[in-house]
């Protein structure tokens, strides 16, 4: 059973967190291009946001199967796993409370500007918001990279590494 849970956990991590990381990383580039755009970049940002938000819902499977695997291995109280859980929680909070709402605001602003034909002015606000999102996405991705390393190295673990 442990091997099945671990396999599902690893596959969910790759197939769910990976697309979020890529789409969230691409979003700021396309969001910057919405200033004075003909609509193609707005469409791309909408698609990237849908990927992020849709996969975020399915992403709940990653910690669920991770905790189930940890319980089967008897390592739920190990420092490396507790640290991973805390970092995963922080990454999820950044995604849910900052990245996804930031993407929504940028899309709404771009769609409103395109609808009334005013454009987005000089694009300074768009560029600042995109830079902020890029930074948040970088932190999100870095947190996941640290979690992956902790899962592989498992410092202090007696189950081997």
GROMACS .gro file of N, CA and C in nm:
model
  483
    1UNK      N    1   0.082  -0.120   0.000
    1UNK     CA    2   0.000   0.000   0.000
    1UNK      C    3   0.087   0.127   0.000
    2UNK      N    4   0.199   0.121   0.072
    2UNK     CA    5   0.288   0.237   0.081
    2UNK      C    6   0.340   0.276  -0.057
    3UNK      N    7   0.378   0.176  -0.136
    3UNK     CA    8   0.431   0.205  -0.270
    3UNK      C    9   0.325   0.268  -0.359
    4UNK      N   10   0.202   0.223  -0.346
    4UNK     CA   11   0.092   0.282  -0.424
    4UNK      C   12   0.069   0.427  -0.383
    5UNK      N   13   0.062   0.453  -0.252
    5UNK     CA   14   0.042   0.590  -0.203
    5UNK      C   15   0.156   0.681  -0.245
    6UNK      N   16   0.280   0.631  -0.232
    6UNK     CA   17   0.396   0.710  -0.272
    6UNK      C   18   0.394   0.739  -0.422
    7UNK      N   19   0.358   0.639  -0.501
    7UNK     CA   20   0.350   0.658  -0.646
    7UNK      C   21   0.247   0.764  -0.683
    8UNK      N   22   0.130   0.757  -0.621
    8UNK     CA   23   0.025   0.856  -0.649
    8UNK      C   24   0.071   0.994  -0.604
    9UNK      N   25   0.135   1.002  -0.489
    9UNK     CA   26   0.186   1.130  -0.437
    9UNK      C   27   0.288   1.191  -0.534
   10UNK      N   28   0.383   1.112  -0.579
   10UNK     CA   29   0.486   1.163  -0.670
   10UNK      C   30   0.426   1.202  -0.805
   11UNK      N   31   0.339   1.117  -0.858
   11UNK     CA   32   0.275   1.149  -0.987
   11UNK      C   33   0.190   1.275  -0.976
   12UNK      N   34   0.114   1.287  -0.868
   12UNK     CA   35   0.032   1.408  -0.849
   12UNK      C   36   0.121   1.531  -0.837
   13UNK      N   37   0.232   1.518  -0.769
   13UNK     CA   38   0.325   1.631  -0.756
   13UNK      C   39   0.374   1.677  -0.892
   14UNK      N   40   0.416   1.582  -0.973
   14UNK     CA   41   0.470   1.615  -1.105
   14UNK      C   42   0.361   1.669  -1.198
   15UNK      N   43   0.248   1.598  -1.202
   15UNK     CA   44   0.143   1.632  -1.299
   15UNK      C   45   0.055   1.749  -1.257
   16UNK      N   46   0.058   1.787  -1.130
   16UNK     CA   47  -0.027   1.896  -1.084
   16UNK      C   48   0.054   2.021  -1.050
   17UNK      N   49   0.156   2.005  -0.967
   17UNK     CA   50   0.235   2.121  -0.927
   17UNK      C   51   0.317   2.173  -1.044
   18UNK      N   52   0.367   2.083  -1.128
   18UNK     CA   53   0.446   2.124  -1.244
   18UNK      C   54   0.372   2.222  -1.335
   19UNK      N   55   0.252   2.188  -1.379
   19UNK     CA   56   0.179   2.283  -1.465
   19UNK      C   57   0.147   2.416  -1.395
   20UNK      N   58   0.120   2.412  -1.266
   20UNK     CA   59   0.095   2.538  -1.194
   20UNK      C   60   0.221   2.623  -1.197
   21UNK      N   61   0.335   2.561  -1.168
   21UNK     CA   62   0.461   2.634  -1.166
   21UNK      C   63   0.491   2.696  -1.302
   22UNK      N   64   0.471   2.620  -1.408
   22UNK     CA   65   0.500   2.670  -1.542
   22UNK      C   66   0.401   2.780  -1.582
   23UNK      N   67   0.273   2.755  -1.565
   23UNK     CA   68   0.171   2.853  -1.605
   23UNK      C   69   0.184   2.983  -1.524
   24UNK      N   70   0.205   2.970  -1.394
   24UNK     CA   71   0.220   3.090  -1.310
   24UNK      C   72   0.345   3.168  -1.349
   25UNK      N   73   0.450   3.096  -1.389
   25UNK     CA   74   0.573   3.164  -1.431
   25UNK      C   75   0.556   3.235  -1.565
   26UNK      N   76   0.474   3.181  -1.651
   26UNK     CA   77   0.451   3.242  -1.783
   26UNK      C   78   0.355   3.360  -1.776
   27UNK      N   79   0.266   3.359  -1.679
   27UNK     CA   80   0.161   3.460  -1.670
   27UNK      C   81   0.215   3.604  -1.672
   28UNK      N   82   0.314   3.640  -1.590
   28UNK     CA   83   0.359   3.781  -1.589
   28UNK      C   84   0.408   3.830  -1.726
   29UNK      N   85   0.474   3.743  -1.801
   29UNK     CA   86   0.522   3.783  -1.934
   29UNK      C   87   0.406   3.824  -2.024
   30UNK      N   88   0.303   3.741  -2.028
   30UNK     CA   89   0.188   3.772  -2.112
   30UNK      C   90   0.106   3.888  -2.055
   31UNK      N   91   0.103   3.901  -1.924
   31UNK     CA   92   0.030   4.011  -1.863
   31UNK      C   93   0.095   4.144  -1.899
   32UNK      N   94   0.228   4.149  -1.903
   32UNK     CA   95   0.298   4.272  -1.943
   32UNK      C   96   0.263   4.312  -2.086
   33UNK      N   97   0.240   4.213  -2.169
   33UNK     CA   98   0.211   4.238  -2.310
   33UNK      C   99   0.069   4.286  -2.335
   34UNK      N  100  -0.018   4.282  -2.233
   34UNK     CA  101  -0.157   4.323  -2.254
   34UNK      C  102  -0.170   4.473  -2.275
   35UNK      N  103  -0.069   4.552  -2.232
   35UNK     CA  104  -0.074   4.696  -2.254
   35UNK      C  105  -0.066   4.722  -2.405
   36UNK      N  106  -0.173   4.774  -2.461
   36UNK     CA  107  -0.177   4.804  -2.604
   36UNK      C  108  -0.185   4.681  -2.692
   37UNK      N  109  -0.228   4.570  -2.639
   37UNK     CA  110  -0.234   4.445  -2.715
   37UNK      C  111  -0.366   4.435  -2.791
   38UNK      N  112  -0.367   4.349  -2.891
   38UNK     CA  113  -0.487   4.329  -2.971
   38UNK      C  114  -0.578   4.220  -2.915
   39UNK      N  115  -0.547   4.169  -2.800
   39UNK     CA  116  -0.634   4.069  -2.738
   39UNK      C  117  -0.571   3.932  -2.724
   40UNK      N  118  -0.464   3.905  -2.798
   40UNK     CA  119  -0.402   3.772  -2.791
   40UNK      C  120  -0.338   3.747  -2.655
   41UNK      N  121  -0.270   3.847  -2.601
   41UNK     CA  122  -0.206   3.830  -2.470
   41UNK      C  123  -0.309   3.818  -2.360
   42UNK      N  124  -0.422   3.889  -2.373
   42UNK     CA  125  -0.528   3.878  -2.273
   42UNK      C  126  -0.581   3.735  -2.274
   43UNK      N  127  -0.602   3.680  -2.392
   43UNK     CA  128  -0.648   3.541  -2.403
   43UNK      C  129  -0.548   3.444  -2.342
   44UNK      N  130  -0.420   3.470  -2.363
   44UNK     CA  131  -0.317   3.383  -2.305
   44UNK      C  132  -0.318   3.392  -2.153
   45UNK      N  133  -0.336   3.512  -2.099
   45UNK     CA  134  -0.339   3.526  -1.953
   45UNK      C  135  -0.461   3.455  -1.894
   46UNK      N  136  -0.572   3.461  -1.963
   46UNK     CA  137  -0.693   3.392  -1.915
   46UNK      C  138  -0.667   3.242  -1.912
   47UNK      N  139  -0.607   3.188  -2.017
   47UNK     CA  140  -0.576   3.045  -2.023
   47UNK      C  141  -0.479   3.006  -1.912
   48UNK      N  142  -0.373   3.082  -1.893
   48UNK     CA  143  -0.275   3.050  -1.790
   48UNK      C  144  -0.337   3.056  -1.651
   49UNK      N  145  -0.425   3.153  -1.629
   49UNK     CA  146  -0.494   3.162  -1.500
   49UNK      C  147  -0.586   3.041  -1.478
   50UNK      N  148  -0.654   2.999  -1.582
   50UNK     CA  149  -0.741   2.880  -1.571
   50UNK      C  150  -0.659   2.756  -1.536
   51UNK      N  151  -0.542   2.744  -1.597
   51UNK     CA  152  -0.455   2.631  -1.565
   51UNK      C  153  -0.416   2.637  -1.417
   52UNK      N  154  -0.372   2.754  -1.372
   52UNK     CA  155  -0.330   2.769  -1.232
   52UNK      C  156  -0.444   2.739  -1.135
   53UNK      N  157  -0.559   2.799  -1.160
   53UNK     CA  158  -0.670   2.781  -1.065
   53UNK      C  159  -0.729   2.641  -1.071
   54UNK      N  160  -0.739   2.585  -1.189
   54UNK     CA  161  -0.793   2.449  -1.202
   54UNK      C  162  -0.703   2.345  -1.139
   55UNK      N  163  -0.575   2.354  -1.167
   55UNK     CA  164  -0.481   2.259  -1.111
   55UNK      C  165  -0.462   2.280  -0.961
   56UNK      N  166  -0.483   2.402  -0.913
   56UNK     CA  167  -0.472   2.427  -0.769
   56UNK      C  168  -0.576   2.347  -0.692
   57UNK      N  169  -0.694   2.333  -0.749
   57UNK     CA  170  -0.800   2.255  -0.684
   57UNK      C  171  -0.760   2.107  -0.677
   58UNK      N  172  -0.711   2.055  -0.789
   58UNK     CA  173  -0.669   1.916  -0.794
   58UNK      C  174  -0.543   1.895  -0.709
   59UNK      N  175  -0.466   2.003  -0.690
   59UNK     CA  176  -0.341   1.997  -0.615
   59UNK      C  177  -0.357   1.955  -0.470
   60UNK      N  178  -0.477   1.960  -0.419
   60UNK     CA  179  -0.502   1.915  -0.282
   60UNK      C  180  -0.462   1.768  -0.267
   61UNK      N  181  -0.464   1.694  -0.376
   61UNK     CA  182  -0.426   1.552  -0.372
   61UNK      C  183  -0.281   1.532  -0.331
   62UNK      N  184  -0.195   1.628  -0.363
   62UNK     CA  185  -0.052   1.612  -0.333
   62UNK      C  186  -0.028   1.598  -0.182
   63UNK      N  187  -0.070   1.695  -0.100
   63UNK     CA  188  -0.046   1.676   0.044
   63UNK      C  189  -0.131   1.564   0.105
   64UNK      N  190  -0.248   1.540   0.051
   64UNK     CA  191  -0.331   1.431   0.105
   64UNK      C  192  -0.259   1.297   0.091
   65UNK      N  193  -0.211   1.269  -0.029
   65UNK     CA  194  -0.139   1.143  -0.050
   65UNK      C  195  -0.002   1.145   0.017
   66UNK      N  196   0.057   1.263   0.029
   66UNK     CA  197   0.184   1.274   0.100
   66UNK      C  198   0.170   1.241   0.248
   67UNK      N  199   0.066   1.293   0.309
   67UNK     CA  200   0.043   1.264   0.452
   67UNK      C  201   0.007   1.117   0.471
   68UNK      N  202  -0.073   1.063   0.380
   68UNK     CA  203  -0.107   0.920   0.388
   68UNK      C  204   0.019   0.834   0.374
   69UNK      N  205   0.108   0.872   0.285
   69UNK     CA  206   0.233   0.799   0.269
   69UNK      C  207   0.319   0.811   0.395
   70UNK      N  208   0.328   0.933   0.449
   70UNK     CA  209   0.405   0.955   0.572
   70UNK      C  210   0.351   0.873   0.688
   71UNK      N  211   0.219   0.862   0.695
   71UNK     CA  212   0.157   0.782   0.802
   71UNK      C  213   0.193   0.634   0.784
   72UNK      N  214   0.188   0.586   0.661
   72UNK     CA  215   0.223   0.446   0.634
   72UNK      C  216   0.369   0.417   0.669
   73UNK      N  217   0.457   0.515   0.643
   73UNK     CA  218   0.599   0.498   0.672
   73UNK      C  219   0.633   0.525   0.818
   74UNK      N  220   0.539   0.584   0.892
   74UNK     CA  221   0.563   0.617   1.032
   74UNK      C  222   0.658   0.734   1.052
   75UNK      N  223   0.655   0.829   0.959
   75UNK     CA  224   0.749   0.943   0.966
   75UNK      C  225   0.678   1.077   0.983
   76UNK      N  226   0.553   1.076   1.025
   76UNK     CA  227   0.476   1.201   1.035
   76UNK      C  228   0.535   1.300   1.135
   77UNK      N  229   0.614   1.252   1.229
   77UNK     CA  230   0.672   1.345   1.328
   77UNK      C  231   0.817   1.378   1.297
   78UNK      N  232   0.871   1.331   1.186
   78UNK     CA  233   1.009   1.363   1.148
   78UNK      C  234   1.019   1.510   1.105
   79UNK      N  235   1.129   1.571   1.144
   79UNK     CA  236   1.149   1.714   1.117
   79UNK      C  237   1.143   1.746   0.967
   80UNK      N  238   1.201   1.663   0.883
   80UNK     CA  239   1.202   1.690   0.740
   80UNK      C  240   1.060   1.692   0.682
   81UNK      N  241   0.975   1.603   0.733
   81UNK     CA  242   0.837   1.598   0.683
   81UNK      C  243   0.756   1.715   0.738
   82UNK      N  244   0.774   1.745   0.864
   82UNK     CA  245   0.702   1.860   0.922
   82UNK      C  246   0.743   1.990   0.853
   83UNK      N  247   0.872   2.003   0.824
   83UNK     CA  248   0.920   2.121   0.750
   83UNK      C  249   0.857   2.126   0.611
   84UNK      N  250   0.850   2.011   0.545
   84UNK     CA  251   0.787   2.004   0.413
   84UNK      C  252   0.641   2.043   0.418
   85UNK      N  253   0.571   2.001   0.521
   85UNK     CA  254   0.430   2.034   0.536
   85UNK      C  255   0.413   2.185   0.556
   86UNK      N  256   0.498   2.244   0.638
   86UNK     CA  257   0.492   2.389   0.662
   86UNK      C  258   0.520   2.464   0.532
   87UNK      N  259   0.625   2.425   0.459
   87UNK     CA  260   0.659   2.492   0.334
   87UNK      C  261   0.550   2.474   0.229
   88UNK      N  262   0.488   2.357   0.225
   88UNK     CA  263   0.378   2.332   0.133
   88UNK      C  264   0.258   2.421   0.167
   89UNK      N  265   0.232   2.438   0.295
   89UNK     CA  266   0.122   2.524   0.339
   89UNK      C  267   0.149   2.670   0.300
   90UNK      N  268   0.273   2.713   0.317
   90UNK     CA  269   0.309   2.850   0.279
   90UNK      C  270   0.295   2.868   0.128
   91UNK      N  271   0.342   2.769   0.051
   91UNK     CA  272   0.330   2.777  -0.096
   91UNK      C  273   0.183   2.781  -0.138
   92UNK      N  274   0.101   2.699  -0.075
   92UNK     CA  275  -0.042   2.698  -0.108
   92UNK      C  276  -0.107   2.832  -0.073
   93UNK      N  277  -0.067   2.890   0.040
   93UNK     CA  278  -0.122   3.020   0.080
   93UNK      C  279  -0.080   3.129  -0.019
   94UNK      N  280   0.045   3.126  -0.062
   94UNK     CA  281   0.091   3.225  -0.161
   94UNK      C  282   0.011   3.211  -0.290
   95UNK      N  283  -0.011   3.087  -0.332
   95UNK     CA  284  -0.089   3.064  -0.454
   95UNK      C  285  -0.233   3.113  -0.439
   96UNK      N  286  -0.297   3.070  -0.331
   96UNK     CA  287  -0.440   3.099  -0.313
   96UNK      C  288  -0.468   3.244  -0.274
   97UNK      N  289  -0.380   3.305  -0.197
   97UNK     CA  290  -0.407   3.439  -0.143
   97UNK      C  291  -0.338   3.552  -0.218
   98UNK      N  292  -0.239   3.520  -0.300
   98UNK     CA  293  -0.167   3.627  -0.368
   98UNK      C  294  -0.159   3.607  -0.520
   99UNK      N  295  -0.114   3.491  -0.563
   99UNK     CA  296  -0.093   3.471  -0.707
   99UNK      C  297  -0.224   3.467  -0.784
  100UNK      N  298  -0.316   3.379  -0.743
  100UNK     CA  299  -0.443   3.368  -0.817
  100UNK      C  300  -0.524   3.499  -0.813
  101UNK      N  301  -0.540   3.564  -0.696
  101UNK     CA  302  -0.611   3.692  -0.697
  101UNK      C  303  -0.538   3.800  -0.779
  102UNK      N  304  -0.406   3.798  -0.776
  102UNK     CA  305  -0.330   3.894  -0.856
  102UNK      C  306  -0.351   3.873  -1.004
  103UNK      N  307  -0.354   3.747  -1.044
  103UNK     CA  308  -0.382   3.716  -1.184
  103UNK      C  309  -0.522   3.764  -1.223
  104UNK      N  310  -0.619   3.738  -1.135
  104UNK     CA  311  -0.757   3.781  -1.164
  104UNK      C  312  -0.765   3.933  -1.181
  105UNK      N  313  -0.700   4.006  -1.092
  105UNK     CA  314  -0.702   4.153  -1.101
  105UNK      C  315  -0.640   4.201  -1.232
  106UNK      N  316  -0.530   4.140  -1.270
  106UNK     CA  317  -0.465   4.181  -1.395
  106UNK      C  318  -0.552   4.150  -1.517
  107UNK      N  319  -0.618   4.036  -1.514
  107UNK     CA  320  -0.706   3.999  -1.626
  107UNK      C  321  -0.824   4.096  -1.632
  108UNK      N  322  -0.886   4.123  -1.518
  108UNK     CA  323  -1.000   4.217  -1.514
  108UNK      C  324  -0.960   4.354  -1.565
  109UNK      N  325  -0.845   4.401  -1.526
  109UNK     CA  326  -0.797   4.532  -1.570
  109UNK      C  327  -0.774   4.534  -1.721
  110UNK      N  328  -0.711   4.429  -1.773
  110UNK     CA  329  -0.684   4.422  -1.916
  110UNK      C  330  -0.813   4.410  -1.997
  111UNK      N  331  -0.908   4.330  -1.948
  111UNK     CA  332  -1.034   4.314  -2.019
  111UNK      C  333  -1.116   4.444  -2.016
  112UNK      N  334  -1.113   4.514  -1.903
  112UNK     CA  335  -1.186   4.640  -1.894
  112UNK      C  336  -1.125   4.743  -1.987
  113UNK      N  337  -0.995   4.750  -1.993
  113UNK     CA  338  -0.928   4.845  -2.082
  113UNK      C  339  -0.956   4.812  -2.228
  114UNK      N  340  -0.957   4.683  -2.261
  114UNK     CA  341  -0.986   4.643  -2.399
  114UNK      C  342  -1.131   4.671  -2.435
  115UNK      N  343  -1.223   4.654  -2.339
  115UNK     CA  344  -1.365   4.674  -2.365
  115UNK      C  345  -1.400   4.821  -2.389
  116UNK      N  346  -1.338   4.911  -2.312
  116UNK     CA  347  -1.372   5.052  -2.331
  116UNK      C  348  -1.279   5.122  -2.429
  117UNK      N  349  -1.183   5.047  -2.483
  117UNK     CA  350  -1.097   5.102  -2.587
  117UNK      C  351  -0.995   5.203  -2.539
  118UNK      N  352  -0.977   5.213  -2.408
  118UNK     CA  353  -0.882   5.312  -2.357
  118UNK      C  354  -0.740   5.259  -2.351
  119UNK      N  355  -0.724   5.131  -2.368
  119UNK     CA  356  -0.590   5.073  -2.351
  119UNK      C  357  -0.554   5.074  -2.204
  120UNK      N  358  -0.430   5.045  -2.176
  120UNK     CA  359  -0.387   5.044  -2.037
  120UNK      C  360  -0.288   5.155  -2.009
  121UNK      N  361  -0.299   5.264  -2.082
  121UNK     CA  362  -0.211   5.378  -2.058
  121UNK      C  363  -0.068   5.343  -2.092
  122UNK      N  364   0.025   5.390  -2.008
  122UNK     CA  365   0.166   5.363  -2.034
  122UNK      C  366   0.207   5.223  -1.990
  123UNK      N  367   0.118   5.154  -1.923
  123UNK     CA  368   0.145   5.018  -1.882
  123UNK      C  369   0.229   5.007  -1.756
  124UNK      N  370   0.258   5.120  -1.689
  124UNK     CA  371   0.342   5.116  -1.570
  124UNK      C  372   0.277   5.034  -1.458
  125UNK      N  373   0.147   5.052  -1.438
  125UNK     CA  374   0.078   4.973  -1.335
  125UNK      C  375   0.079   4.825  -1.370
  126UNK      N  376   0.058   4.795  -1.498
  126UNK     CA  377   0.060   4.656  -1.543
  126UNK      C  378   0.197   4.595  -1.521
  127UNK      N  379   0.301   4.670  -1.553
  127UNK     CA  380   0.437   4.618  -1.536
  127UNK      C  381   0.471   4.597  -1.389
  128UNK      N  382   0.427   4.688  -1.303
  128UNK     CA  383   0.451   4.671  -1.159
  128UNK      C  384   0.378   4.548  -1.106
  129UNK      N  385   0.253   4.534  -1.145
  129UNK     CA  386   0.175   4.418  -1.099
  129UNK      C  387   0.235   4.288  -1.152
  130UNK      N  388   0.280   4.289  -1.277
  130UNK     CA  389   0.342   4.170  -1.335
  130UNK      C  390   0.473   4.138  -1.264
  131UNK      N  391   0.550   4.239  -1.229
  131UNK     CA  392   0.676   4.216  -1.157
  131UNK      C  393   0.648   4.157  -1.019
  132UNK      N  394   0.545   4.208  -0.953
  132UNK     CA  395   0.508   4.155  -0.822
  132UNK      C  396   0.466   4.008  -0.834
  133UNK      N  397   0.386   3.978  -0.934
  133UNK     CA  398   0.344   3.839  -0.956
  133UNK      C  399   0.463   3.750  -0.989
  134UNK      N  400   0.556   3.801  -1.068
  134UNK     CA  401   0.675   3.722  -1.102
  134UNK      C  402   0.755   3.690  -0.976
  135UNK      N  403   0.768   3.786  -0.887
  135UNK     CA  404   0.839   3.763  -0.762
  135UNK      C  405   0.768   3.661  -0.674
  136UNK      N  406   0.637   3.676  -0.661
  136UNK     CA  407   0.560   3.580  -0.581
  136UNK      C  408   0.568   3.439  -0.640
  137UNK      N  409   0.562   3.431  -0.771
  137UNK     CA  410   0.572   3.302  -0.837
  137UNK      C  411   0.710   3.241  -0.816
  138UNK      N  412   0.812   3.324  -0.818
  138UNK     CA  413   0.947   3.275  -0.790
  138UNK      C  414   0.957   3.217  -0.650
  139UNK      N  415   0.898   3.284  -0.553
  139UNK     CA  416   0.897   3.232  -0.415
  139UNK      C  417   0.820   3.101  -0.409
  140UNK      N  418   0.704   3.097  -0.473
  140UNK     CA  419   0.622   2.974  -0.479
  140UNK      C  420   0.704   2.859  -0.536
  141UNK      N  421   0.771   2.882  -0.647
  141UNK     CA  422   0.850   2.777  -0.711
  141UNK      C  423   0.969   2.736  -0.625
  142UNK      N  424   1.032   2.833  -0.561
  142UNK     CA  425   1.146   2.803  -0.474
  142UNK      C  426   1.102   2.716  -0.355
  143UNK      N  427   0.987   2.748  -0.298
  143UNK     CA  428   0.935   2.666  -0.187
  143UNK      C  429   0.915   2.522  -0.231
  144UNK      N  430   0.858   2.503  -0.351
  144UNK     CA  431   0.838   2.368  -0.400
  144UNK      C  432   0.970   2.298  -0.427
  145UNK      N  433   1.070   2.370  -0.475
  145UNK     CA  434   1.201   2.310  -0.499
  145UNK      C  435   1.262   2.262  -0.367
  146UNK      N  436   1.249   2.343  -0.261
  146UNK     CA  437   1.300   2.303  -0.130
  146UNK      C  438   1.226   2.180  -0.080
  147UNK      N  439   1.095   2.175  -0.099
  147UNK     CA  440   1.017   2.058  -0.056
  147UNK      C  441   1.065   1.934  -0.131
  148UNK      N  442   1.089   1.945  -0.260
  148UNK     CA  443   1.137   1.830  -0.337
  148UNK      C  444   1.271   1.781  -0.282
  149UNK      N  445   1.361   1.874  -0.255
  149UNK     CA  446   1.491   1.834  -0.200
  149UNK      C  447   1.473   1.766  -0.064
  150UNK      N  448   1.388   1.820   0.021
  150UNK     CA  449   1.362   1.757   0.151
  150UNK      C  450   1.304   1.617   0.134
  151UNK      N  451   1.218   1.598   0.037
  151UNK     CA  452   1.159   1.467   0.013
  151UNK      C  453   1.264   1.366  -0.035
  152UNK      N  454   1.362   1.413  -0.108
  152UNK     CA  455   1.466   1.323  -0.159
  152UNK      C  456   1.573   1.295  -0.053
  153UNK      N  457   1.622   1.400   0.010
  153UNK     CA  458   1.733   1.388   0.105
  153UNK      C  459   1.688   1.335   0.241
  154UNK      N  460   1.573   1.380   0.286
  154UNK     CA  461   1.515   1.341   0.415
  154UNK      C  462   1.620   1.348   0.527
  155UNK      N  463   1.669   1.469   0.558
  155UNK     CA  464   1.774   1.482   0.659
  155UNK      C  465   1.730   1.429   0.795
  156UNK      N  466   1.815   1.348   0.855
  156UNK     CA  467   1.786   1.290   0.986
  156UNK      C  468   1.693   1.170   0.983
  157UNK      N  469   1.652   1.127   0.865
  157UNK     CA  470   1.559   1.015   0.854
  157UNK      C  471   1.629   0.883   0.883
  158UNK      N  472   1.558   0.795   0.945
  158UNK     CA  473   1.610   0.660   0.969
  158UNK      C  474   1.561   0.562   0.863
  159UNK      N  475   1.477   0.611   0.768
  159UNK     CA  476   1.425   0.521   0.663
  159UNK      C  477   1.516   0.520   0.543
  160UNK      N  478   1.631   0.586   0.552
  160UNK     CA  479   1.728   0.585   0.443
  160UNK      C  480   1.699   0.688   0.337
  161UNK      N  481   1.804   0.721   0.263
  161UNK     CA  482   1.791   0.817   0.156
  161UNK      C  483   1.892   0.787   0.048
   0.00000   0.00000   0.00000
